[in-house]
mmCIF file of C-alpha atoms in Angstrom:
data_model
loop_
_atom_site.group_PDB
_atom_site.id
_atom_site.type_symbol
_atom_site.label_atom_id
_atom_site.label_comp_id
_atom_site.label_asym_id
_atom_site.label_seq_id
_atom_site.Cartn_x
_atom_site.Cartn_y
_atom_site.Cartn_z
ATOM 1 C CA MET A 1 0.000 0.000 0.000
ATOM 2 C CA ALA A 2 1.108 3.561 -0.648
ATOM 3 C CA GLY A 3 2.826 5.174 2.284
ATOM 4 C CA ILE A 4 1.090 7.764 4.432
ATOM 5 C CA GLY A 5 1.644 11.251 3.084
ATOM 6 C CA GLU A 6 2.882 9.922 -0.273
ATOM 7 C CA LYS A 7 1.813 12.194 -3.139
ATOM 8 C CA PRO A 8 -0.362 10.837 -5.939
ATOM 9 C CA VAL A 9 1.319 10.138 -9.268
ATOM 10 C CA LEU A 10 -1.266 12.262 -11.079
ATOM 11 C CA THR A 11 -4.566 13.997 -10.342
ATOM 12 C CA PHE A 12 -6.867 15.228 -13.097
ATOM 13 C CA ARG A 13 -10.485 15.892 -14.005
ATOM 14 C CA ASN A 14 -12.087 13.874 -16.782
ATOM 15 C CA LYS A 15 -15.426 14.059 -18.564
ATOM 16 C CA LEU A 16 -16.431 11.526 -21.211
ATOM 17 C CA ARG A 17 -18.266 12.132 -24.437
ATOM 18 C CA ILE A 18 -20.728 9.549 -25.722
ATOM 19 C CA ARG A 19 -18.440 8.675 -28.660
ATOM 20 C CA GLU A 20 -15.522 7.946 -26.320
ATOM 21 C CA TYR A 21 -17.555 5.657 -24.075
ATOM 22 C CA ALA A 22 -19.040 3.876 -27.111
ATOM 23 C CA GLU A 23 -15.531 3.259 -28.484
ATOM 24 C CA GLY A 24 -14.392 1.981 -25.083
ATOM 25 C CA TYR A 25 -17.378 -0.359 -24.934
ATOM 26 C CA ARG A 26 -16.601 -1.609 -28.465
ATOM 27 C CA LEU A 27 -13.053 -2.457 -27.333
ATOM 28 C CA TYR A 28 -14.438 -4.158 -24.226
ATOM 29 C CA ASP A 29 -16.745 -6.252 -26.426
ATOM 30 C CA LEU A 30 -13.810 -7.299 -28.624
ATOM 31 C CA ILE A 31 -11.931 -8.524 -25.559
ATOM 32 C CA ARG A 32 -14.644 -9.888 -23.263
ATOM 33 C CA GLY A 33 -17.978 -9.752 -25.104
ATOM 34 C CA SER A 34 -19.752 -11.383 -28.029
ATOM 35 C CA SER A 35 -17.163 -10.070 -30.529
ATOM 36 C CA LYS A 36 -14.359 -12.003 -28.814
ATOM 37 C CA GLY A 37 -12.693 -14.334 -31.321
ATOM 38 C CA ARG A 38 -14.484 -12.765 -34.254
ATOM 39 C CA GLU A 39 -11.431 -12.987 -36.520
ATOM 40 C CA TRP A 40 -11.129 -16.775 -36.404
ATOM 41 C CA LYS A 41 -14.923 -17.227 -36.592
ATOM 42 C CA ALA A 42 -15.103 -15.014 -39.684
ATOM 43 C CA SER A 43 -12.094 -16.862 -41.157
ATOM 44 C CA VAL A 44 -13.883 -20.215 -40.846
ATOM 45 C CA PHE A 45 -16.895 -18.872 -42.743
ATOM 46 C CA PHE A 46 -14.654 -17.146 -45.294
ATOM 47 C CA PHE A 47 -12.775 -20.351 -46.171
ATOM 48 C CA LEU A 48 -15.989 -22.385 -46.215
ATOM 49 C CA GLY A 49 -17.460 -19.771 -48.569
ATOM 50 C CA ILE A 50 -14.367 -19.994 -50.806
ATOM 51 C CA ALA A 51 -14.793 -23.793 -50.936
ATOM 52 C CA MET A 52 -18.461 -23.410 -51.945
ATOM 53 C CA LEU A 53 -17.525 -20.809 -54.588
ATOM 54 C CA PHE A 54 -14.863 -23.177 -55.938
ATOM 55 C CA MET A 55 -17.438 -25.986 -56.171
ATOM 56 C CA LEU A 56 -19.806 -23.684 -58.075
ATOM 57 C CA MET A 57 -16.985 -22.576 -60.405
ATOM 58 C CA MET A 58 -16.085 -26.216 -61.130
ATOM 59 C CA ASN A 59 -19.708 -26.736 -62.213
ATOM 60 C CA ASN A 60 -19.897 -23.545 -64.353
ATOM 61 C CA PHE A 61 -22.090 -21.832 -61.737
ATOM 62 C CA ASN A 62 -24.920 -24.316 -62.357
ATOM 63 C CA ILE A 63 -26.924 -23.227 -59.296
ATOM 64 C CA PRO A 64 -29.856 -25.676 -59.812
ATOM 65 C CA LYS A 65 -27.328 -28.525 -59.789
ATOM 66 C CA LEU A 66 -25.710 -27.365 -56.486
ATOM 67 C CA PRO A 67 -28.398 -25.507 -54.460
ATOM 68 C CA VAL A 68 -26.803 -26.456 -51.128
ATOM 69 C CA SER A 69 -23.463 -24.910 -52.145
ATOM 70 C CA THR A 70 -25.245 -21.698 -53.136
ATOM 71 C CA ILE A 71 -27.160 -21.517 -49.844
ATOM 72 C CA VAL A 72 -24.015 -22.257 -47.805
ATOM 73 C CA LEU A 73 -22.112 -19.583 -49.796
ATOM 74 C CA LEU A 74 -24.803 -16.986 -49.004
ATOM 75 C CA ILE A 75 -24.815 -17.972 -45.317
ATOM 76 C CA CYS A 76 -21.008 -17.699 -45.215
ATOM 77 C CA MET A 77 -21.122 -14.231 -46.783
ATOM 78 C CA TYR A 78 -23.680 -13.130 -44.202
ATOM 79 C CA MET A 79 -21.716 -14.601 -41.273
ATOM 80 C CA CYS A 80 -18.465 -12.908 -42.387
ATOM 81 C CA THR A 81 -20.322 -9.586 -42.518
ATOM 82 C CA HIS A 82 -21.906 -10.340 -39.140
ATOM 83 C CA TYR A 83 -18.598 -10.994 -37.373
ATOM 84 C CA ILE A 84 -16.473 -8.324 -39.069
ATOM 85 C CA TYR A 85 -18.918 -5.416 -39.294
ATOM 86 C CA MET A 86 -22.228 -5.999 -37.514
ATOM 87 C CA LEU A 87 -21.030 -7.209 -34.085
ATOM 88 C CA PRO A 88 -18.621 -4.289 -33.459
ATOM 89 C CA LYS A 89 -21.280 -1.831 -34.691
ATOM 90 C CA LYS A 90 -23.843 -3.427 -32.368
ATOM 91 C CA ALA A 91 -21.408 -3.161 -29.426
ATOM 92 C CA LYS A 92 -20.785 0.505 -30.166
ATOM 93 C CA LEU A 93 -24.539 1.184 -30.284
ATOM 94 C CA LYS A 94 -24.956 -0.677 -26.983
ATOM 95 C CA GLY A 95 -22.226 1.522 -25.482
ATOM 96 C CA GLU A 96 -24.135 4.606 -26.645
ATOM 97 C CA ARG A 97 -27.353 3.272 -25.067
ATOM 98 C CA ILE A 98 -25.560 2.574 -21.774
ATOM 99 C CA PHE A 99 -24.079 6.084 -21.774
ATOM 100 C CA LYS A 100 -27.456 7.702 -22.482
ATOM 101 C CA SER A 101 -29.224 5.645 -19.804
ATOM 102 C CA SER A 102 -26.619 6.341 -17.091
ATOM 103 C CA ARG A 103 -26.759 9.597 -15.193
ATOM 104 C CA LEU A 104 -23.227 9.099 -13.842
ATOM 105 C CA LEU A 105 -21.217 8.372 -17.001
ATOM 106 C CA SER A 106 -21.699 11.871 -18.375
ATOM 107 C CA LYS A 107 -20.619 13.550 -15.119
ATOM 108 C CA GLU A 108 -17.133 14.936 -14.615
ATOM 109 C CA TYR A 109 -14.896 12.760 -12.441
ATOM 110 C CA THR A 110 -11.742 13.560 -10.535
ATOM 111 C CA PHE A 111 -9.107 10.847 -10.891
ATOM 112 C CA GLN A 112 -6.343 10.403 -8.363
ATOM 113 C CA ILE A 113 -3.726 8.005 -9.698
ATOM 114 C CA ASP A 114 -1.580 6.444 -6.977
ATOM 115 C CA LYS A 115 1.159 3.835 -7.136
ATOM 116 C CA GLU A 116 -1.042 0.795 -6.354
ATOM 117 C CA TYR A 117 -4.568 2.036 -7.054
ATOM 118 C CA PHE A 118 -6.635 4.852 -8.469
ATOM 119 C CA ILE A 119 -9.628 6.715 -7.089
ATOM 120 C CA MET A 120 -12.319 8.201 -9.279
ATOM 121 C CA GLU A 121 -15.006 10.329 -7.738
ATOM 122 C CA ASN A 122 -17.610 12.959 -8.341
ATOM 123 C CA GLU A 123 -20.384 14.408 -6.194
ATOM 124 C CA TYR A 124 -22.444 11.177 -6.450
ATOM 125 C CA GLU A 125 -19.941 8.340 -6.517
ATOM 126 C CA LYS A 126 -16.492 7.322 -5.288
ATOM 127 C CA LEU A 127 -14.634 4.266 -6.514
ATOM 128 C CA LYS A 128 -11.227 2.979 -5.426
ATOM 129 C CA ARG A 129 -9.732 0.305 -7.668
ATOM 130 C CA TYR A 130 -6.448 -1.529 -7.074
ATOM 131 C CA TYR A 131 -4.442 -2.422 -10.167
ATOM 132 C CA THR A 132 -4.568 -6.079 -9.132
ATOM 133 C CA GLU A 133 -8.343 -5.948 -9.860
ATOM 134 C CA ILE A 134 -7.738 -4.787 -13.452
ATOM 135 C CA THR A 135 -7.772 -7.643 -15.985
ATOM 136 C CA ASP A 136 -7.110 -5.481 -19.066
ATOM 137 C CA CYS A 137 -5.650 -2.009 -19.572
ATOM 138 C CA ILE A 138 -5.984 -0.843 -23.172
ATOM 139 C CA GLU A 139 -4.549 2.411 -24.461
ATOM 140 C CA THR A 140 -5.531 3.941 -27.813
ATOM 141 C CA ASP A 141 -4.767 7.346 -29.274
ATOM 142 C CA GLU A 142 -7.981 8.703 -27.735
ATOM 143 C CA LEU A 143 -8.561 6.848 -24.481
ATOM 144 C CA PHE A 144 -7.532 4.452 -21.730
ATOM 145 C CA LEU A 145 -9.849 1.501 -21.100
ATOM 146 C CA LEU A 146 -9.604 -0.267 -17.728
ATOM 147 C CA ILE A 147 -11.525 -3.535 -17.379
ATOM 148 C CA GLY A 148 -12.002 -5.375 -14.107
ATOM 149 C CA GLY A 149 -13.517 -5.307 -10.676
ATOM 150 C CA ILE A 150 -17.049 -6.030 -9.566
ATOM 151 C CA LYS A 151 -18.635 -2.592 -9.513
ATOM 152 C CA LYS A 152 -18.257 -0.499 -12.688
ATOM 153 C CA GLN A 153 -16.308 -3.118 -14.645
ATOM 154 C CA ILE A 154 -15.568 -0.755 -17.560
ATOM 155 C CA ILE A 155 -13.758 2.526 -16.895
ATOM 156 C CA VAL A 156 -12.955 4.801 -19.818
ATOM 157 C CA ILE A 157 -10.549 7.709 -19.386
ATOM 158 C CA SER A 158 -10.545 10.287 -22.183
ATOM 159 C CA LYS A 159 -7.155 11.578 -23.268
ATOM 160 C CA ARG A 160 -8.825 14.742 -24.553
ATOM 161 C CA SER A 161 -8.810 16.337 -21.102
ATOM 162 C CA LEU A 162 -5.121 15.562 -20.474
ATOM 163 C CA ASN A 163 -2.177 17.477 -21.852
ATOM 164 C CA LYS A 164 0.648 15.659 -23.665
ATOM 165 C CA GLU A 165 2.820 15.404 -20.556
ATOM 166 C CA GLU A 166 -0.049 13.982 -18.443
ATOM 167 C CA ASN A 167 -0.895 11.487 -21.198
ATOM 168 C CA GLN A 168 2.684 10.253 -21.274
ATOM 169 C CA LEU A 169 2.882 10.072 -17.484
ATOM 170 C CA LEU A 170 -0.368 8.105 -17.228
ATOM 171 C CA SER A 171 0.633 5.792 -20.074
ATOM 172 C CA HIS A 172 4.033 5.116 -18.514
ATOM 173 C CA HIS A 173 2.465 4.571 -15.072
ATOM 174 C CA PHE A 174 -0.120 2.052 -16.350
ATOM 175 C CA LYS A 175 2.549 0.277 -18.410
ATOM 176 C CA ARG A 176 4.788 -0.036 -15.340
ATOM 177 C CA GLU A 177 2.110 -0.993 -12.778
ATOM 178 C CA MET A 178 0.055 -3.333 -14.979
ATOM 179 C CA ILE A 179 2.709 -5.101 -17.012
ATOM 180 C CA ARG A 180 0.596 -8.132 -17.965
ATOM 181 C CA GLN A 181 -2.685 -6.280 -18.419
ATOM 182 C CA TYR A 182 -1.413 -3.312 -20.445
ATOM 183 C CA ARG A 183 -1.739 -3.175 -24.241
ATOM 184 C CA ARG A 184 -1.334 -0.266 -26.637
ATOM 185 C CA THR A 185 -3.384 -0.331 -29.834
ATOM 186 C CA LYS A 186 -3.722 2.008 -32.744
ATOM 187 C CA SER A 187 -6.818 4.109 -33.077
ATOM 188 C CA LYS A 188 -9.739 2.643 -34.979
ATOM 189 C CA HIS A 189 -9.748 5.721 -37.150
ATOM 190 C CA LYS A 190 -6.149 5.172 -38.217
ATOM 191 C CA GLY A 191 -6.586 1.630 -39.426
ATOM 192 C CA ARG A 192 -5.764 -1.256 -37.110
ATOM 193 C CA LYS A 193 -8.224 -2.620 -34.554
ATOM 194 C CA ILE A 194 -7.678 -4.943 -31.622
#
């Protein structure tokens, strides 16, 4: 535990926008939700679809002769779209619904980052979370996503309200204190996803 009188590593105020929480929830869904493993699931349907297309090509696209191959090909196309596009979009929309339905998520929080834990609080709520409770710490260009604990399992910290120095300090601190949980990913808007 941090020593008595020890100064916090960083203290800052943070207020989320709906888009930031929705993106954080989308990342959470990719790691822990229904989108988990979507790449290999989509790959299975993609290769099955290729096999069906090959069978149709070998028979000069005689669909009445191979109706099952045609139906399986259509199902595979739908399932690839479902896993690659629809599930992440659905998770993002669910994140937006959660944000809109919660009175607390849109409030400004004060974060106190200490060596072994952090405290987030506003006028209605106070939460202290030890880093040992965090199962995943994801950093993107726009946010930090902390997953874990029983109450408030998803915590999104917007980088928008931090200056460059504070962003680097927080990133370095999380990287050092949560070695196994920490991952840095590129922004969704710049190409690569988790």
